[in-house]
């Protein structure tokens, strides 16, 4: 009996890699990217003082520099509206050329009506748009992206663009997890003949059932978190996908990359899901650890003197190494140079914005493109690669590779890495934000918590003038039937400059309550 083409992917590990003769590479991938985060932020150093913790607890212990915040004027619908509308405008996309819109998030304002349906207001006279909202902690955006990739790669593809938007407002109860919050959304334009392309044969996925982070109470934005377990789950998922990803990339009959690993992946950058920067750095060190273990077990001896410190750990069960502080220090020292070369620029935005859950790994991608993708000697040039690692609690994770190329069709001549970089201006936008006092984070999150308990109708109290940039959507009201209505700050609106901390972000009504 002859196996069907669909079954060739999944029968065995060896058969999982299709041969060059059976796979048609349509150069699917990312054509354009746009980000959104709030115009206000708090310095983590000032948050340390506000929370009465030792200096460096958040800036060094977490590796974070700033945290974006928002009051009750923004929700998951508004930030996705902003990101997608700005993407359409900046790249002059005809809305009738869009055939799929998919949302990834874990922030819900309705248990039935999806954010994707709210976004349909951006596509007048075009109701033929597939896609829905995918909900999963931190991973929903990647699931949405893979769906869009597969749609563009399929025989049923109709030639239209797909748009994926991933975003969240990461809110935590008062306590040690609150400094790991943040907010933002990233919109991606997907299609064929892309300047940032994926070979779908190079993706691997991890799925398991764990209770590391979850949101059982629909009346609250904040999660239940087991921090220690969550870090271990992150490590386990990363190590699982990385090990199999290296196997895939080392399959010489298809990709010709012998003994693939962090240290042999030339001209390659890495983007990780980033709850906080210190976890990313420690996780990158563990990839180097896995490389050393693989070399050791394949040769029965360490390859060089640099591995001498690691010898006691190379035969230990991995689960016994997750909380070993001595090993953690060794790995940090050994991987430091490579970490800065391969991940520093991708981590920049996340250090200043905080965690954006489903949007986190894509903010890393945007940050990398923004900082290294410039046309005049930008290092993110044709032929370079980006390995993406996405993790979501519960748990789901994937690893895949993107490659930089030049588009070949006249239709897509306007899409390129330098174009993305010049359009994003992400570093400049982050540097131009308004710094607010550290206590504003508590005030904003307290107001958001109260909004979830007050019920309907509800009118937001936080200001828009001088606080929301032109082109930003905001929540106008929730009526008596729980319907949400949004308006947009005109792109031509004047934006008065509010000097840092001269005027409180929170309105008087909130200040009086607190």
Coordinates of C-alpha atoms in Angstrom, one line a residue:
X1 CA 0.0 0.0 0.0
X2 CA 1.3 3.4 -0.9
X3 CA 1.2 6.1 1.8
X4 CA -0.7 9.2 1.1
X5 CA 1.3 12.5 0.7
X6 CA -0.3 13.8 4.0
X7 CA 0.9 10.8 5.9
X8 CA 4.5 11.1 4.8
X9 CA 5.1 14.0 7.3
X10 CA 4.2 12.0 10.4
X11 CA 4.9 8.2 10.0
X12 CA 8.3 8.1 11.6
X13 CA 11.0 10.6 12.7
X14 CA 13.0 9.9 9.5
X15 CA 10.0 10.3 7.3
X16 CA 9.1 13.5 9.0
X17 CA 11.6 15.3 6.8
X18 CA 10.2 15.3 3.2
X19 CA 12.7 15.1 0.4
X20 CA 13.5 18.0 -1.9
X21 CA 11.6 16.2 -4.6
X22 CA 8.3 16.2 -2.7
X23 CA 8.3 19.6 -1.1
X24 CA 7.6 22.8 -3.1
X25 CA 9.0 25.8 -1.4
X26 CA 6.8 28.8 -2.0
X27 CA 9.0 31.1 0.0
X28 CA 6.2 31.8 2.5
X29 CA 6.9 34.0 5.4
X30 CA 6.7 37.5 6.9
X31 CA 6.3 40.4 4.5
X32 CA 5.9 43.2 7.1
X33 CA 5.7 43.8 10.8
X34 CA 4.3 46.5 13.1
X35 CA 4.3 46.9 16.9
X36 CA 2.3 48.7 19.5
X37 CA 2.9 49.4 23.1
X38 CA 1.7 52.1 25.5
X39 CA 3.3 55.5 25.4
X40 CA 3.9 55.4 29.2
X41 CA 6.4 53.3 31.2
X42 CA 7.9 52.9 34.6
X43 CA 11.6 52.4 35.3
X44 CA 12.4 49.1 37.0
X45 CA 15.0 50.9 39.1
X46 CA 12.3 53.2 40.5
X47 CA 9.9 50.3 40.9
X48 CA 12.5 48.7 43.2
X49 CA 12.4 51.8 45.4
X50 CA 8.6 51.9 45.3
X51 CA 8.4 48.2 46.3
X52 CA 11.0 48.6 49.1
X53 CA 13.2 45.8 47.7
X54 CA 17.0 45.8 47.4
X55 CA 18.5 47.7 44.5
X56 CA 19.1 45.4 41.6
X57 CA 16.3 42.9 42.4
X58 CA 14.4 43.8 39.2
X59 CA 17.1 45.4 37.1
X60 CA 19.7 42.7 37.7
X61 CA 17.7 39.8 39.2
X62 CA 15.2 39.9 36.4
X63 CA 17.4 41.8 33.8
X64 CA 14.6 44.3 33.1
X65 CA 14.8 48.0 32.6
X66 CA 11.3 49.3 32.1
X67 CA 7.7 48.1 32.1
X68 CA 4.8 49.4 29.9
X69 CA 1.5 50.1 31.6
X70 CA -2.0 51.2 30.7
X71 CA -5.1 52.1 32.6
X72 CA -8.7 51.3 31.7
X73 CA -8.7 53.0 28.2
X74 CA -7.1 50.0 26.5
X75 CA -7.9 46.3 26.2
X76 CA -6.9 43.4 24.0
X77 CA -9.3 44.6 21.3
X78 CA -8.0 48.1 21.2
X79 CA -4.3 47.2 21.1
X80 CA -4.9 44.7 18.3
X81 CA -7.0 47.3 16.4
X82 CA -4.1 49.8 16.7
X83 CA -1.4 47.4 15.6
X84 CA -3.4 46.0 12.6
X85 CA -4.6 49.4 11.4
X86 CA -1.2 50.9 11.5
X87 CA 0.3 47.9 9.6
X88 CA -2.3 48.4 6.9
X89 CA -1.6 52.1 6.6
X90 CA 2.2 52.0 6.8
X91 CA 2.4 49.4 4.1
X92 CA -0.5 50.7 2.0
X93 CA -2.3 47.4 2.0
X94 CA -5.7 47.2 0.2
X95 CA -8.1 45.6 2.6
X96 CA -9.6 43.6 -0.2
X97 CA -6.3 41.8 -0.7
X98 CA -6.5 40.2 2.8
X99 CA -7.9 36.7 3.0
X100 CA -7.1 35.6 6.5
X101 CA -6.8 37.4 9.9
X102 CA -5.9 35.4 12.9
X103 CA -5.4 36.6 16.5
X104 CA -3.3 35.0 19.2
X105 CA -3.8 36.1 22.8
X106 CA -4.5 35.0 26.4
X107 CA -6.3 38.2 27.4
X108 CA -10.0 37.8 27.1
X109 CA -12.7 40.4 27.5
X110 CA -15.5 38.1 26.3
X111 CA -15.8 34.3 26.5
X112 CA -17.6 34.1 23.2
X113 CA -17.1 37.0 20.9
X114 CA -13.6 37.0 19.5
X115 CA -11.1 39.8 19.0
X116 CA -10.9 38.7 15.3
X117 CA -14.5 39.7 14.8
X118 CA -13.8 43.1 16.3
X119 CA -11.0 43.6 13.8
X120 CA -13.4 43.1 10.9
X121 CA -14.3 46.8 11.2
X122 CA -10.9 47.5 9.6
X123 CA -11.9 45.6 6.5
X124 CA -15.0 47.3 4.9
X125 CA -16.5 45.5 2.0
X126 CA -14.5 42.4 2.6
X127 CA -16.3 39.7 4.6
X128 CA -14.4 36.8 2.9
X129 CA -11.7 36.6 5.6
X130 CA -10.8 33.3 7.3
X131 CA -9.3 32.9 10.7
X132 CA -10.3 33.2 14.3
X133 CA -8.8 34.0 17.8
X134 CA -6.6 31.4 19.3
X135 CA -6.3 31.5 23.1
X136 CA -3.3 29.9 24.9
X137 CA -1.0 31.3 27.4
X138 CA 1.9 33.1 25.6
X139 CA 1.7 30.6 22.6
X140 CA -1.6 31.7 20.9
X141 CA 0.3 34.0 18.6
X142 CA 2.6 31.3 17.4
X143 CA -0.3 28.9 16.8
X144 CA -1.9 31.7 14.7
X145 CA 1.3 32.3 12.8
X146 CA 1.8 28.6 12.0
X147 CA -1.9 28.5 10.8
X148 CA -1.2 31.4 8.5
X149 CA 2.0 29.9 7.2
X150 CA 0.3 26.6 6.4
X151 CA -2.6 28.4 4.7
X152 CA -0.2 30.3 2.5
X153 CA 1.7 27.1 1.7
X154 CA -1.3 25.0 0.9
X155 CA -2.8 24.1 -2.5
X156 CA -5.9 26.0 -1.4
X157 CA -4.1 29.3 -1.1
X158 CA -6.0 32.0 -2.9
X159 CA -3.1 34.5 -3.4
X160 CA -4.3 36.9 -0.7
X161 CA -2.4 38.2 2.3
X162 CA -2.8 36.8 5.9
X163 CA -2.5 39.0 8.9
X164 CA -1.5 37.6 12.3
X165 CA -1.7 39.8 15.4
X166 CA -0.4 38.7 18.8
X167 CA -0.8 40.7 21.9
X168 CA -1.7 40.9 25.6
X169 CA -1.9 43.0 28.7
X170 CA 0.2 41.2 31.2
X171 CA -1.1 42.0 34.7
X172 CA -0.2 40.5 38.0
X173 CA -1.4 40.8 41.5
X174 CA 0.6 42.9 44.0
X175 CA 3.7 40.8 44.8
X176 CA 6.9 39.4 43.3
X177 CA 5.5 38.7 39.9
X178 CA 4.1 42.2 39.2
X179 CA 7.5 43.6 37.8
X180 CA 7.3 40.9 35.1
X181 CA 4.2 42.5 33.5
X182 CA 3.9 44.7 30.4
X183 CA 1.6 45.2 27.4
X184 CA 1.8 45.3 23.7
X185 CA 0.8 43.8 20.4
X186 CA 2.6 42.8 17.2
X187 CA 1.0 42.6 13.7
X188 CA 2.5 40.5 10.9
X189 CA 1.7 40.5 7.2
X190 CA 2.1 37.0 5.8
X191 CA 2.3 35.7 2.2
X192 CA 4.5 34.1 -0.4
X193 CA 7.8 35.5 -1.9
X194 CA 8.6 36.9 1.5
X195 CA 11.8 38.6 2.6
X196 CA 11.7 36.6 5.9
X197 CA 10.8 33.1 4.9
X198 CA 10.2 29.8 6.7
X199 CA 10.8 26.2 5.6
X200 CA 7.9 24.4 7.4
X201 CA 10.0 21.2 7.5
X202 CA 12.2 22.9 10.0
X203 CA 9.6 23.3 12.8
X204 CA 9.3 21.2 15.9
X205 CA 6.7 21.4 18.7
X206 CA 6.4 20.4 22.4
X207 CA 3.0 19.8 24.1
X208 CA 2.4 18.7 27.7
X209 CA 0.0 19.0 30.5
X210 CA 1.3 21.1 33.5
X211 CA -0.2 23.6 35.9
X212 CA 2.6 26.2 35.9
X213 CA 0.5 29.3 35.0
X214 CA -3.3 29.6 34.5
X215 CA -6.2 31.9 34.8
X216 CA -9.2 30.1 36.4
X217 CA -11.1 33.1 37.5
X218 CA -12.8 34.9 34.6
X219 CA -13.5 38.0 36.7
X220 CA -9.7 38.7 37.0
X221 CA -7.0 39.5 34.5
X222 CA -4.3 38.1 36.8
X223 CA -3.0 34.5 36.8
X224 CA -2.2 31.8 39.3
X225 CA 1.5 31.2 38.9
X226 CA 3.9 28.6 40.2
X227 CA 7.1 30.5 39.5
X228 CA 9.6 27.6 40.2
X229 CA 7.6 25.1 38.2
X230 CA 7.1 27.6 35.3
X231 CA 10.8 28.0 35.0
X232 CA 11.4 24.3 34.9
X233 CA 8.6 23.8 32.4
X234 CA 10.2 26.5 30.2
X235 CA 13.6 24.7 30.4
X236 CA 12.0 21.3 29.6
X237 CA 10.1 22.5 26.6
X238 CA 13.1 24.4 25.3
X239 CA 15.4 21.4 25.6
X240 CA 12.8 19.1 24.0
X241 CA 12.3 21.2 20.9
X242 CA 16.0 22.2 20.6
X243 CA 17.2 18.6 20.7
X244 CA 14.8 17.6 17.9
X245 CA 15.4 20.9 16.0
X246 CA 19.1 20.1 15.9
X247 CA 18.3 16.6 14.7
X248 CA 16.2 18.1 11.9
X249 CA 18.8 20.7 10.9
X250 CA 21.5 18.0 11.0
X251 CA 19.7 15.9 8.4
X252 CA 22.3 16.2 5.7
X253 CA 20.1 14.6 3.0
X254 CA 17.8 17.7 3.2
X255 CA 19.5 20.6 4.8
X256 CA 23.2 19.7 4.8
X257 CA 24.0 21.2 8.1
X258 CA 26.1 18.7 10.0
X259 CA 26.2 18.7 13.8
X260 CA 23.8 21.7 14.1
X261 CA 24.0 23.6 17.4
X262 CA 24.3 27.1 18.9
X263 CA 28.0 27.2 18.4
X264 CA 27.9 25.8 14.8
X265 CA 24.8 27.9 13.7
X266 CA 26.7 30.5 11.7
X267 CA 25.1 33.8 10.7
X268 CA 22.2 32.9 13.0
X269 CA 20.3 35.0 15.6
X270 CA 17.9 33.7 18.3
X271 CA 14.6 35.1 19.5
X272 CA 13.0 33.5 22.6
X273 CA 9.8 34.1 24.4
X274 CA 10.9 36.5 27.1
X275 CA 9.0 36.6 30.4
X276 CA 12.0 38.4 31.7
X277 CA 15.5 38.8 30.3
X278 CA 17.4 36.9 32.9
X279 CA 15.4 33.7 32.1
X280 CA 16.3 34.1 28.4
X281 CA 20.0 34.4 29.3
X282 CA 19.9 31.3 31.5
X283 CA 18.0 29.4 28.9
X284 CA 20.5 30.3 26.1
X285 CA 23.2 28.9 28.4
X286 CA 21.3 25.7 28.7
X287 CA 21.4 25.3 24.9
X288 CA 25.2 25.5 25.1
X289 CA 24.9 22.8 27.8
X290 CA 22.9 20.6 25.6
X291 CA 25.5 21.0 22.8
X292 CA 28.2 19.9 25.2
X293 CA 26.2 16.9 26.3
X294 CA 25.6 15.9 22.8
X295 CA 29.3 16.1 21.9
X296 CA 30.2 14.2 25.0
X297 CA 27.8 11.3 24.4
X298 CA 28.7 11.1 20.7
X299 CA 32.5 11.0 21.3
X300 CA 32.5 9.6 25.0
X301 CA 34.9 12.4 25.9
X302 CA 34.8 16.2 26.2
X303 CA 36.1 17.8 23.0
X304 CA 38.3 20.5 24.6
X305 CA 39.4 22.0 27.9
X306 CA 36.5 24.4 27.9
X307 CA 34.2 21.5 28.8
X308 CA 36.3 20.4 31.8
X309 CA 34.0 22.4 34.2
X310 CA 31.0 20.8 32.7
X311 CA 32.3 17.2 32.9
X312 CA 30.5 16.4 36.2
X313 CA 27.2 17.5 34.7
X314 CA 27.4 15.8 31.3
X315 CA 26.1 12.5 32.6
X316 CA 23.6 13.8 35.2
X317 CA 19.9 13.5 34.4
X318 CA 18.7 16.8 33.1
X319 CA 16.1 17.1 35.8
X320 CA 18.8 17.2 38.4
X321 CA 20.4 20.2 36.8
X322 CA 17.6 22.7 36.6
X323 CA 18.1 24.4 40.0
X324 CA 21.9 23.9 40.3
X325 CA 23.3 27.4 40.9
X326 CA 26.9 26.4 40.3
X327 CA 26.0 25.0 36.9
X328 CA 24.0 28.1 36.1
X329 CA 27.0 30.3 36.8
X330 CA 29.3 28.1 34.7
X331 CA 26.8 28.2 31.8
X332 CA 26.4 32.0 32.0
X333 CA 30.1 32.5 31.8
X334 CA 30.6 30.1 28.9
X335 CA 27.7 31.4 26.9
X336 CA 28.0 35.2 27.6
X337 CA 29.9 36.2 24.4
X338 CA 27.5 34.2 22.2
X339 CA 24.5 35.4 24.0
X340 CA 25.4 39.0 23.4
X341 CA 26.2 38.3 19.8
X342 CA 23.1 36.3 19.0
X343 CA 20.4 37.7 21.4
X344 CA 21.3 41.1 22.7
X345 CA 19.4 43.1 20.1
X346 CA 16.4 40.8 20.0
X347 CA 16.0 41.3 23.8
X348 CA 16.2 45.1 23.8
X349 CA 12.5 45.8 23.4
X350 CA 11.4 43.2 25.9
X351 CA 13.7 44.7 28.5
X352 CA 12.0 48.1 28.1
X353 CA 8.4 46.9 27.6
X354 CA 8.2 43.9 29.8
X355 CA 6.3 40.7 29.0
X356 CA 3.6 40.8 26.3
X357 CA 2.7 37.1 26.6
X358 CA 1.7 36.0 23.1
X359 CA 3.5 39.0 21.6
X360 CA 6.7 38.5 23.4
X361 CA 8.7 36.4 20.9
X362 CA 7.5 38.7 18.1
X363 CA 8.6 41.8 19.9
X364 CA 12.0 40.1 20.0
X365 CA 11.8 39.6 16.2
X366 CA 10.8 43.3 15.7
X367 CA 13.6 44.4 18.0
X368 CA 16.2 42.5 16.1
X369 CA 14.9 43.8 12.7
X370 CA 14.8 47.3 14.0
X371 CA 18.3 47.3 15.4
X372 CA 20.1 45.2 12.8
X373 CA 18.0 45.4 9.7
X374 CA 18.9 48.8 8.4
X375 CA 19.7 49.1 4.7
X376 CA 23.1 50.8 5.1
X377 CA 25.3 47.9 6.3
X378 CA 22.6 46.3 8.5
X379 CA 23.9 43.0 9.8
X380 CA 20.5 41.2 9.3
X381 CA 21.3 40.7 5.6
X382 CA 20.4 38.2 2.9
X383 CA 21.4 34.7 4.0
X384 CA 21.2 35.3 7.7
X385 CA 18.9 33.2 9.9
X386 CA 16.7 33.7 13.0
X387 CA 15.8 30.8 15.2
X388 CA 12.5 31.4 17.0
X389 CA 11.5 29.8 20.3
X390 CA 8.0 30.3 21.5
X391 CA 6.7 29.0 24.9
X392 CA 3.3 29.1 26.5
X393 CA 2.4 27.7 29.9
X394 CA 0.2 24.7 30.1
X395 CA 2.4 23.9 28.1
X396 CA 3.0 24.4 24.4
X397 CA 6.2 25.4 22.6
X398 CA 7.7 25.5 19.1
X399 CA 11.0 26.2 17.5
X400 CA 11.5 27.1 13.8
X401 CA 13.9 29.0 11.6
X402 CA 13.4 32.2 9.5
X403 CA 15.8 33.1 6.7
X404 CA 16.4 36.5 5.2
X405 CA 16.1 36.7 1.4
X406 CA 15.3 39.2 -1.4
X407 CA 11.8 39.1 -2.9
X408 CA 11.7 38.3 -6.6
X409 CA 8.3 39.6 -7.8
X410 CA 7.4 43.2 -8.6
X411 CA 4.3 43.0 -6.4
X412 CA 6.5 42.4 -3.4
X413 CA 9.4 44.8 -4.2
X414 CA 8.2 47.1 -1.4
X415 CA 8.8 44.4 1.2
X416 CA 12.3 43.9 2.6
X417 CA 14.2 43.8 5.9
X418 CA 15.5 47.4 5.5
X419 CA 11.9 48.5 4.9
X420 CA 10.7 46.8 8.0
X421 CA 13.5 48.4 10.0
X422 CA 12.9 51.9 8.8
X423 CA 9.1 51.6 9.2
X424 CA 9.3 50.1 12.7
X425 CA 11.7 52.8 14.3
X426 CA 11.1 50.7 17.5
X427 CA 14.1 51.9 19.4
X428 CA 13.3 55.5 18.7
X429 CA 9.7 55.0 19.7
X430 CA 10.6 53.4 23.0
X431 CA 13.1 56.2 23.8
X432 CA 10.4 58.8 23.2
X433 CA 7.9 57.4 25.6
X434 CA 6.7 59.2 28.8
X435 CA 8.2 58.0 32.0
X436 CA 5.7 58.0 34.8
X437 CA 6.1 57.6 38.6
X438 CA 6.5 54.0 39.9
X439 CA 3.2 54.2 41.9
X440 CA 1.3 54.7 38.6
X441 CA 1.7 50.9 37.9
X442 CA -0.3 50.1 41.0
X443 CA -2.9 52.7 40.2
X444 CA -3.4 51.5 36.6
X445 CA -3.7 47.9 37.6
X446 CA -6.0 48.6 40.5
X447 CA -8.3 50.6 38.1
X448 CA -8.2 47.7 35.6
X449 CA -9.1 45.2 38.4
X450 CA -12.0 47.5 39.5
X451 CA -13.3 47.7 35.9
X452 CA -13.6 43.9 35.8
X453 CA -15.7 43.9 39.0
X454 CA -17.9 46.9 38.5
X455 CA -19.8 45.4 35.6
X456 CA -21.8 47.1 32.9
X457 CA -22.3 49.9 32.0
X458 CA -18.8 51.3 32.4
X459 CA -17.1 54.4 31.2
X460 CA -13.3 54.4 31.4
X461 CA -11.8 57.2 33.5
X462 CA -8.2 57.4 32.3
X463 CA -7.3 60.3 30.0
X464 CA -6.6 60.0 26.2
X465 CA -5.4 63.5 25.4
X466 CA -1.6 63.8 25.7
X467 CA -1.4 60.1 26.7
X468 CA -2.4 58.1 23.6
X469 CA -0.5 58.7 20.4
X470 CA -2.2 59.6 17.1
X471 CA -3.4 56.4 15.5
X472 CA -4.2 54.7 18.8
X473 CA -7.6 53.0 19.4
X474 CA -9.1 53.3 22.9
X475 CA -12.2 51.9 24.7
X476 CA -14.9 54.6 24.7
X477 CA -17.5 52.7 26.8
X478 CA -19.1 49.4 27.7
X479 CA -22.8 49.8 27.4
X480 CA -25.5 48.2 29.6
X481 CA -25.5 45.1 27.4
X482 CA -21.7 44.6 27.8
X483 CA -21.0 45.7 24.3
X484 CA -17.6 47.5 23.9
X485 CA -17.2 50.6 21.7
X486 CA -13.9 52.0 20.4
X487 CA -12.6 55.2 18.9
X488 CA -9.3 56.1 17.3
X489 CA -7.1 59.1 17.9
X490 CA -6.8 60.7 14.5
X491 CA -3.4 60.1 12.8
X492 CA -3.4 63.9 12.1
X493 CA -4.1 64.9 15.7
X494 CA -1.7 67.1 17.6
X495 CA 0.1 65.4 20.4
X496 CA 0.8 67.8 23.3
X497 CA 4.1 67.0 25.1
X498 CA 3.6 66.0 28.7
X499 CA 6.8 66.4 30.7
X500 CA 7.9 63.4 32.7
X501 CA 5.9 63.1 35.9
X502 CA 4.8 66.7 35.8
X503 CA 1.2 65.5 35.5
X504 CA 0.0 62.2 37.1
X505 CA -1.2 59.6 34.6
X506 CA -4.0 58.5 36.8
X507 CA -7.0 60.8 36.9
X508 CA -8.1 62.6 40.1
X509 CA -10.9 60.1 40.7
X510 CA -8.3 57.3 40.9
X511 CA -5.9 59.3 43.0
X512 CA -8.6 60.1 45.6
X513 CA -9.4 56.3 46.0
X514 CA -5.8 55.4 46.5

